[in-house]
Amino acid sequence: FLDRNELLLHLKTYNIYYEGQNLQLRHREEEGELIVEGLLNISWGLRRPIRLQMQDDNQRIRPPPSSSSWHSGCNLGAHGSVLKPSTLPDIQVTD
């Protein structure tokens, strides 16, 4: 687990990398809890979709009926091979 300051430092680095694009993440605090909002582009070379879970542990989001053709989050090459994800540059962030 990351402590709050370390998470905010990583968030700041992420936002510097994506400056001027729609991929920046916002954060706020509500009732003592840190909330991070925004679009997050994930491409880890996954072969199956990520299953998201709602705040209520009993309610799950279901994938579309044809989940075998659903490749959200996948980064596949021309022949179904997984492409190497791009890496973030090493950025020093200071306050």
PDB file of C-alpha atoms in Angstrom:
ATOM      1  CA  PHE A   1       0.000   0.000   0.000  1.00  0.00           C
ATOM      2  CA  LEU A   2       1.036   3.606  -0.617  1.00  0.00           C
ATOM      3  CA  ASP A   3       0.659   6.345   1.935  1.00  0.00           C
ATOM      4  CA  ARG A   4      -1.331   9.424   0.927  1.00  0.00           C
ATOM      5  CA  ASN A   5       1.705  11.649   0.201  1.00  0.00           C
ATOM      6  CA  GLU A   6       3.387   9.015  -1.959  1.00  0.00           C
ATOM      7  CA  LEU A   7       0.173   8.468  -3.947  1.00  0.00           C
ATOM      8  CA  LEU A   8      -0.206  12.231  -4.501  1.00  0.00           C
ATOM      9  CA  LEU A   9       3.417  12.425  -5.669  1.00  0.00           C
ATOM     10  CA  HIS A  10       2.804   9.650  -8.229  1.00  0.00           C
ATOM     11  CA  LEU A  11      -0.416  11.374  -9.298  1.00  0.00           C
ATOM     12  CA  LYS A  12       1.470  14.639  -9.817  1.00  0.00           C
ATOM     13  CA  THR A  13       4.115  12.843 -11.908  1.00  0.00           C
ATOM     14  CA  TYR A  14       1.385  11.151 -13.984  1.00  0.00           C
ATOM     15  CA  ASN A  15      -0.336  14.503 -14.598  1.00  0.00           C
ATOM     16  CA  ILE A  16       2.936  16.167 -15.653  1.00  0.00           C
ATOM     17  CA  TYR A  17       3.477  13.377 -18.202  1.00  0.00           C
ATOM     18  CA  TYR A  18      -0.047  13.808 -19.629  1.00  0.00           C
ATOM     19  CA  GLU A  19      -0.112  17.629 -19.356  1.00  0.00           C
ATOM     20  CA  GLY A  20      -2.461  19.196 -21.897  1.00  0.00           C
ATOM     21  CA  GLN A  21      -4.281  15.914 -22.605  1.00  0.00           C
ATOM     22  CA  ASN A  22      -7.602  14.502 -21.414  1.00  0.00           C
ATOM     23  CA  LEU A  23      -5.829  11.762 -19.447  1.00  0.00           C
ATOM     24  CA  GLN A  24      -4.992  13.884 -16.406  1.00  0.00           C
ATOM     25  CA  LEU A  25      -6.445  12.724 -13.085  1.00  0.00           C
ATOM     26  CA  ARG A  26      -8.032  14.970 -10.446  1.00  0.00           C
ATOM     27  CA  HIS A  27      -8.171  14.350  -6.728  1.00  0.00           C
ATOM     28  CA  ARG A  28     -10.232  15.701  -3.863  1.00  0.00           C
ATOM     29  CA  GLU A  29     -10.935  14.810  -0.286  1.00  0.00           C
ATOM     30  CA  GLU A  30     -14.434  14.068   0.944  1.00  0.00           C
ATOM     31  CA  GLU A  31     -15.226  13.099   4.540  1.00  0.00           C
ATOM     32  CA  GLY A  32     -11.583  12.224   5.153  1.00  0.00           C
ATOM     33  CA  GLU A  33     -11.307   9.946   2.087  1.00  0.00           C
ATOM     34  CA  LEU A  34      -9.137  10.679  -0.943  1.00  0.00           C
ATOM     35  CA  ILE A  35     -11.077  10.445  -4.218  1.00  0.00           C
ATOM     36  CA  VAL A  36      -9.230  10.255  -7.566  1.00  0.00           C
ATOM     37  CA  GLU A  37     -11.249  10.994 -10.709  1.00  0.00           C
ATOM     38  CA  GLY A  38     -10.552  10.935 -14.424  1.00  0.00           C
ATOM     39  CA  LEU A  39      -9.935   8.655 -17.376  1.00  0.00           C
ATOM     40  CA  LEU A  40      -7.187   6.110 -16.882  1.00  0.00           C
ATOM     41  CA  ASN A  41      -5.828   4.384 -19.979  1.00  0.00           C
ATOM     42  CA  ILE A  42      -4.672   0.904 -18.941  1.00  0.00           C
ATOM     43  CA  SER A  43      -2.690  -1.242 -21.385  1.00  0.00           C
ATOM     44  CA  TRP A  44      -0.908  -4.036 -19.569  1.00  0.00           C
ATOM     45  CA  GLY A  45      -1.191  -6.540 -22.422  1.00  0.00           C
ATOM     46  CA  LEU A  46      -4.181  -8.225 -20.829  1.00  0.00           C
ATOM     47  CA  ARG A  47      -5.763 -11.200 -22.539  1.00  0.00           C
ATOM     48  CA  ARG A  48      -9.092 -10.860 -20.672  1.00  0.00           C
ATOM     49  CA  PRO A  49     -11.133  -7.844 -19.634  1.00  0.00           C
ATOM     50  CA  ILE A  50     -10.703  -6.322 -16.199  1.00  0.00           C
ATOM     51  CA  ARG A  51     -13.814  -6.894 -14.098  1.00  0.00           C
ATOM     52  CA  LEU A  52     -14.711  -3.803 -12.139  1.00  0.00           C
ATOM     53  CA  GLN A  53     -16.413  -3.972  -8.767  1.00  0.00           C
ATOM     54  CA  MET A  54     -18.852  -1.382  -7.445  1.00  0.00           C
ATOM     55  CA  GLN A  55     -18.477   0.141  -3.973  1.00  0.00           C
ATOM     56  CA  ASP A  56     -21.089  -2.314  -2.739  1.00  0.00           C
ATOM     57  CA  ASP A  57     -19.228  -5.641  -2.613  1.00  0.00           C
ATOM     58  CA  ASN A  58     -22.397  -7.516  -3.575  1.00  0.00           C
ATOM     59  CA  GLN A  59     -23.021  -5.627  -6.829  1.00  0.00           C
ATOM     60  CA  ARG A  60     -20.687  -6.359  -9.743  1.00  0.00           C
ATOM     61  CA  ILE A  61     -20.499  -4.847 -13.211  1.00  0.00           C
ATOM     62  CA  ARG A  62     -21.123  -7.483 -15.875  1.00  0.00           C
ATOM     63  CA  PRO A  63     -19.073  -7.616 -19.082  1.00  0.00           C
ATOM     64  CA  PRO A  64     -20.915  -7.415 -22.425  1.00  0.00           C
ATOM     65  CA  PRO A  65     -22.544 -10.690 -23.629  1.00  0.00           C
ATOM     66  CA  SER A  66     -19.777 -11.379 -26.156  1.00  0.00           C
ATOM     67  CA  SER A  67     -16.914 -11.019 -23.681  1.00  0.00           C
ATOM     68  CA  SER A  68     -14.659 -13.176 -25.883  1.00  0.00           C
ATOM     69  CA  SER A  69     -14.557 -10.351 -28.444  1.00  0.00           C
ATOM     70  CA  TRP A  70     -14.345  -7.586 -25.839  1.00  0.00           C
ATOM     71  CA  HIS A  71     -10.735  -6.423 -25.634  1.00  0.00           C
ATOM     72  CA  SER A  72     -10.991  -3.230 -23.605  1.00  0.00           C
ATOM     73  CA  GLY A  73      -7.588  -2.668 -22.053  1.00  0.00           C
ATOM     74  CA  CYS A  74      -5.837  -5.110 -24.382  1.00  0.00           C
ATOM     75  CA  ASN A  75      -2.915  -3.966 -26.477  1.00  0.00           C
ATOM     76  CA  LEU A  76      -2.767  -6.573 -29.229  1.00  0.00           C
ATOM     77  CA  GLY A  77      -0.494  -6.533 -32.262  1.00  0.00           C
ATOM     78  CA  ALA A  78      -1.405  -7.567 -35.812  1.00  0.00           C
ATOM     79  CA  HIS A  79      -1.180 -11.317 -35.105  1.00  0.00           C
ATOM     80  CA  GLY A  80      -2.666 -11.281 -31.612  1.00  0.00           C
ATOM     81  CA  SER A  81       0.715 -10.830 -29.971  1.00  0.00           C
ATOM     82  CA  VAL A  82       0.891  -8.558 -26.977  1.00  0.00           C
ATOM     83  CA  LEU A  83       2.703  -5.282 -27.613  1.00  0.00           C
ATOM     84  CA  LYS A  84       5.095  -3.963 -24.990  1.00  0.00           C
ATOM     85  CA  PRO A  85       3.401  -1.091 -23.135  1.00  0.00           C
ATOM     86  CA  SER A  86       5.071   2.293 -23.276  1.00  0.00           C
ATOM     87  CA  THR A  87       6.746   3.389 -20.082  1.00  0.00           C
ATOM     88  CA  LEU A  88       6.564   6.738 -18.342  1.00  0.00           C
ATOM     89  CA  PRO A  89       9.739   8.803 -18.402  1.00  0.00           C
ATOM     90  CA  ASP A  90      11.709   9.247 -15.197  1.00  0.00           C
ATOM     91  CA  ILE A  91      10.462  12.619 -13.939  1.00  0.00           C
ATOM     92  CA  GLN A  92      11.673  14.303 -10.769  1.00  0.00           C
ATOM     93  CA  VAL A  93       8.853  16.201  -9.038  1.00  0.00           C
ATOM     94  CA  THR A  94       9.566  18.749  -6.332  1.00  0.00           C
ATOM     95  CA  ASP A  95       7.254  21.036  -4.376  1.00  0.00           C
TER      96      ASP A  95
END
